[in-house]
Amino acid sequence: MNARISWQRPFAIILSFAFLSLGHQAQAATYTSSSAFAAATTGLTVENYGSYSAGTLVPQGSTLGGLTYSFSTAAGLGGIITNQFNSFSGTSLGAVQSNGDQYFYGNDGFTVTFASPVTAVGIFANVNPGTTFLLSTAAGSVGQTVNTYDTITFGFFGITSATPFTSATFFSQNVDSTFNIPEIEFAVAAVPEPATWAMMILGFCGLGLMAYRRRRTTLRLA
């Protein structure tokens, strides 16, 4: 009995750390303040559309700055870089409408797919007061009705997660709202440290060994 405890206890401890690590990875936090989001993240990549000329079309499935866009709009005509509205850089992302408008209509939205998994995403939306939006990822979602601006005339929506995700969807939940996107921020997930992988692999090996020893003991007693 004592010999069995001597090898089971270390593996039990290793397994505990491994599963605690997995549990920690499921945690996500949401933000409607860009300053709080910035304080909680490091290594952000910023897409503010300043490197693209006004009038540049963004067709369905096209990639700009490591972001691949899929638009969900009534017109179904994709996106456009526009200089007609408030932004950080002088240009922003809008949607192509059938009448020539260069902004998203109510209930319009888009999905961005990242070139590599990320652990944070933040989106600014240039909106009128009273507009409700939802930012959704596999790690969690954040929504709000923008009645107080985060900065200029922008609302902000952000998500951080220890579990990497590969895409984010942003859309309006108001029929009569319009908006454009002045900036998207994201943080690429770090590669797990070798020591972390080693601990988890050792833990799972220990679990298999425990099951094997238990099975052998059962067979001897049968």
XYZ file of C-alpha atoms in Angstrom:
222
model
C 0.000 0.000 0.000
C 2.751 2.480 0.941
C 4.681 1.782 -2.281
C 1.587 2.579 -4.345
C 1.050 5.900 -2.552
C 4.703 6.890 -3.072
C 4.338 7.065 -6.869
C 0.674 8.044 -7.061
C 0.999 11.200 -4.961
C 3.617 12.995 -7.143
C 1.622 12.226 -10.271
C -1.568 13.433 -8.588
C 0.147 16.732 -7.824
C 1.404 17.053 -11.409
C -2.066 16.298 -12.751
C -3.558 18.919 -10.468
C -1.215 21.562 -11.860
C -1.942 20.459 -15.420
C -5.711 20.651 -15.039
C -5.482 23.919 -13.097
C -3.527 25.293 -16.042
C -6.256 24.158 -18.435
C -8.904 25.705 -16.227
C -7.011 28.998 -16.135
C -6.907 29.056 -19.924
C -10.715 29.145 -20.057
C -10.848 32.539 -18.318
C -11.783 35.607 -20.377
C -12.339 39.266 -19.530
C -14.408 41.879 -21.368
C -13.922 45.641 -21.645
C -15.868 48.704 -22.735
C -12.967 51.005 -21.808
C -10.015 51.210 -24.191
C -7.686 52.392 -21.412
C -8.562 49.393 -19.219
C -8.101 47.073 -22.203
C -4.687 48.585 -23.004
C -3.599 48.209 -19.371
C -4.546 44.515 -19.424
C -2.722 43.642 -22.662
C 0.783 43.726 -24.113
C 2.113 43.453 -27.640
C -0.957 44.876 -29.380
C -1.009 45.154 -33.161
C -3.052 48.144 -34.344
C -4.953 48.350 -37.634
C -6.162 51.938 -38.051
C -6.436 51.817 -41.883
C -4.044 54.751 -42.215
C -1.827 52.939 -44.725
C -4.633 52.511 -47.281
C -5.963 55.110 -49.688
C -9.537 56.310 -49.387
C -11.719 54.440 -51.859
C -9.770 51.157 -51.581
C -12.267 48.313 -51.860
C -12.181 45.411 -49.389
C -13.958 42.521 -51.145
C -15.325 39.511 -49.296
C -12.479 37.268 -48.121
C -9.741 39.839 -48.697
C -6.887 40.371 -46.235
C -5.510 43.669 -44.950
C -2.840 43.890 -42.263
C -3.162 40.226 -41.296
C -6.969 40.430 -40.956
C -9.234 38.548 -43.356
C -12.687 40.098 -43.690
C -16.096 38.518 -44.170
C -18.893 41.091 -44.371
C -22.517 40.597 -43.434
C -24.388 43.547 -44.922
C -27.725 44.065 -46.616
C -26.028 45.163 -49.846
C -23.533 42.285 -49.801
C -20.928 44.400 -51.593
C -18.037 44.114 -49.154
C -16.098 46.888 -47.454
C -14.319 50.098 -48.361
C -11.649 52.350 -46.877
C -13.279 55.738 -46.352
C -12.146 59.214 -45.271
C -15.654 60.601 -44.794
C -16.026 60.032 -41.048
C -14.222 60.408 -37.721
C -11.144 58.204 -37.346
C -7.726 58.095 -35.713
C -5.682 58.065 -38.911
C -7.830 59.947 -41.426
C -9.352 56.772 -42.876
C -11.529 53.989 -41.507
C -13.378 50.842 -42.539
C -16.874 51.218 -43.955
C -19.246 49.089 -46.004
C -20.137 49.530 -49.658
C -23.847 50.228 -49.993
C -25.886 50.027 -53.206
C -26.566 53.795 -53.183
C -22.887 54.703 -52.787
C -22.858 55.175 -49.002
C -19.534 54.199 -47.372
C -20.634 53.040 -43.934
C -22.330 50.116 -42.211
C -26.115 50.206 -41.888
C -28.198 48.939 -38.976
C -27.819 45.188 -38.352
C -24.718 45.123 -40.588
C -21.520 43.534 -39.339
C -18.360 41.672 -40.219
C -16.042 38.890 -39.079
C -12.259 39.179 -38.996
C -10.111 36.044 -39.063
C -6.587 36.442 -37.719
C -3.473 35.126 -39.449
C -2.423 33.522 -36.134
C -4.422 32.751 -32.955
C -4.847 35.769 -30.676
C -5.548 36.296 -26.987
C -7.020 39.804 -27.223
C -9.109 41.876 -29.604
C -10.442 45.413 -29.271
C -12.671 47.295 -31.729
C -13.544 50.998 -31.877
C -16.823 51.926 -33.550
C -17.721 55.460 -34.672
C -21.422 55.650 -33.780
C -24.405 57.792 -32.854
C -25.505 57.622 -29.198
C -27.922 54.841 -28.323
C -26.492 52.263 -30.716
C -26.079 48.702 -29.421
C -23.280 46.424 -30.613
C -21.981 42.938 -29.877
C -18.397 41.701 -30.226
C -18.296 37.896 -30.164
C -15.403 35.401 -30.098
C -14.977 31.740 -29.181
C -13.569 32.939 -25.839
C -16.502 35.192 -24.930
C -18.648 38.150 -25.959
C -19.090 41.776 -24.946
C -21.952 44.091 -25.854
C -23.188 47.514 -24.857
C -25.414 50.385 -25.878
C -23.071 53.282 -26.543
C -24.462 56.258 -24.639
C -21.119 57.608 -23.386
C -18.205 57.750 -25.809
C -14.891 56.122 -24.970
C -13.039 58.738 -27.038
C -14.073 61.274 -29.725
C -17.347 59.738 -31.023
C -16.198 56.142 -30.584
C -17.510 53.278 -28.500
C -15.068 50.526 -27.528
C -15.435 46.753 -27.174
C -12.627 44.430 -26.051
C -11.994 40.843 -25.010
C -8.892 39.213 -23.512
C -8.512 35.486 -22.955
C -5.853 33.017 -21.831
C -7.330 30.635 -24.414
C -6.361 31.730 -27.952
C -9.062 32.258 -30.567
C -8.897 32.778 -34.326
C -11.756 35.110 -35.274
C -14.027 37.863 -33.976
C -17.470 38.978 -35.147
C -18.776 42.524 -34.665
C -22.251 43.736 -35.593
C -24.928 46.302 -34.828
C -28.106 45.224 -33.057
C -30.084 48.325 -34.088
C -32.095 48.511 -37.302
C -31.577 52.247 -37.785
C -27.946 52.610 -36.655
C -24.958 53.440 -38.861
C -21.258 53.157 -38.081
C -17.699 52.885 -39.355
C -14.625 51.236 -37.807
C -11.652 53.520 -37.095
C -9.432 50.887 -35.432
C -9.025 47.202 -34.562
C -6.401 46.052 -32.035
C -5.273 42.481 -31.387
C -2.548 40.531 -29.578
C -1.077 37.394 -31.144
C -0.951 34.413 -28.763
C 2.473 33.520 -27.361
C 3.900 30.075 -28.084
C 3.563 27.901 -24.916
C 6.798 27.501 -22.986
C 8.448 24.057 -23.291
C 8.281 23.590 -19.516
C 4.501 24.016 -19.557
C 4.092 21.417 -22.295
C 6.457 19.049 -20.483
C 4.463 19.317 -17.252
C 1.176 18.617 -19.015
C 2.581 15.677 -21.008
C 4.108 14.203 -17.852
C 0.795 14.626 -16.081
C -1.128 12.779 -18.782
C 1.512 10.032 -18.867
C 1.061 9.686 -15.111
C -2.687 9.345 -15.578
C -2.149 6.554 -18.084
C 0.307 4.785 -15.774
C -2.129 4.994 -12.875
C -4.868 3.446 -15.018
C -2.490 0.677 -16.151
C -1.382 -0.174 -12.598
C -4.985 -0.164 -11.408
C -5.974 -2.556 -14.220
C -3.109 -4.934 -13.399
C -4.097 -4.953 -9.721
C -7.730 -5.738 -10.659
C -6.621 -8.625 -12.888
C -4.484 -10.140 -10.072
C -7.380 -9.985 -7.639
C -9.844 -11.578 -10.109
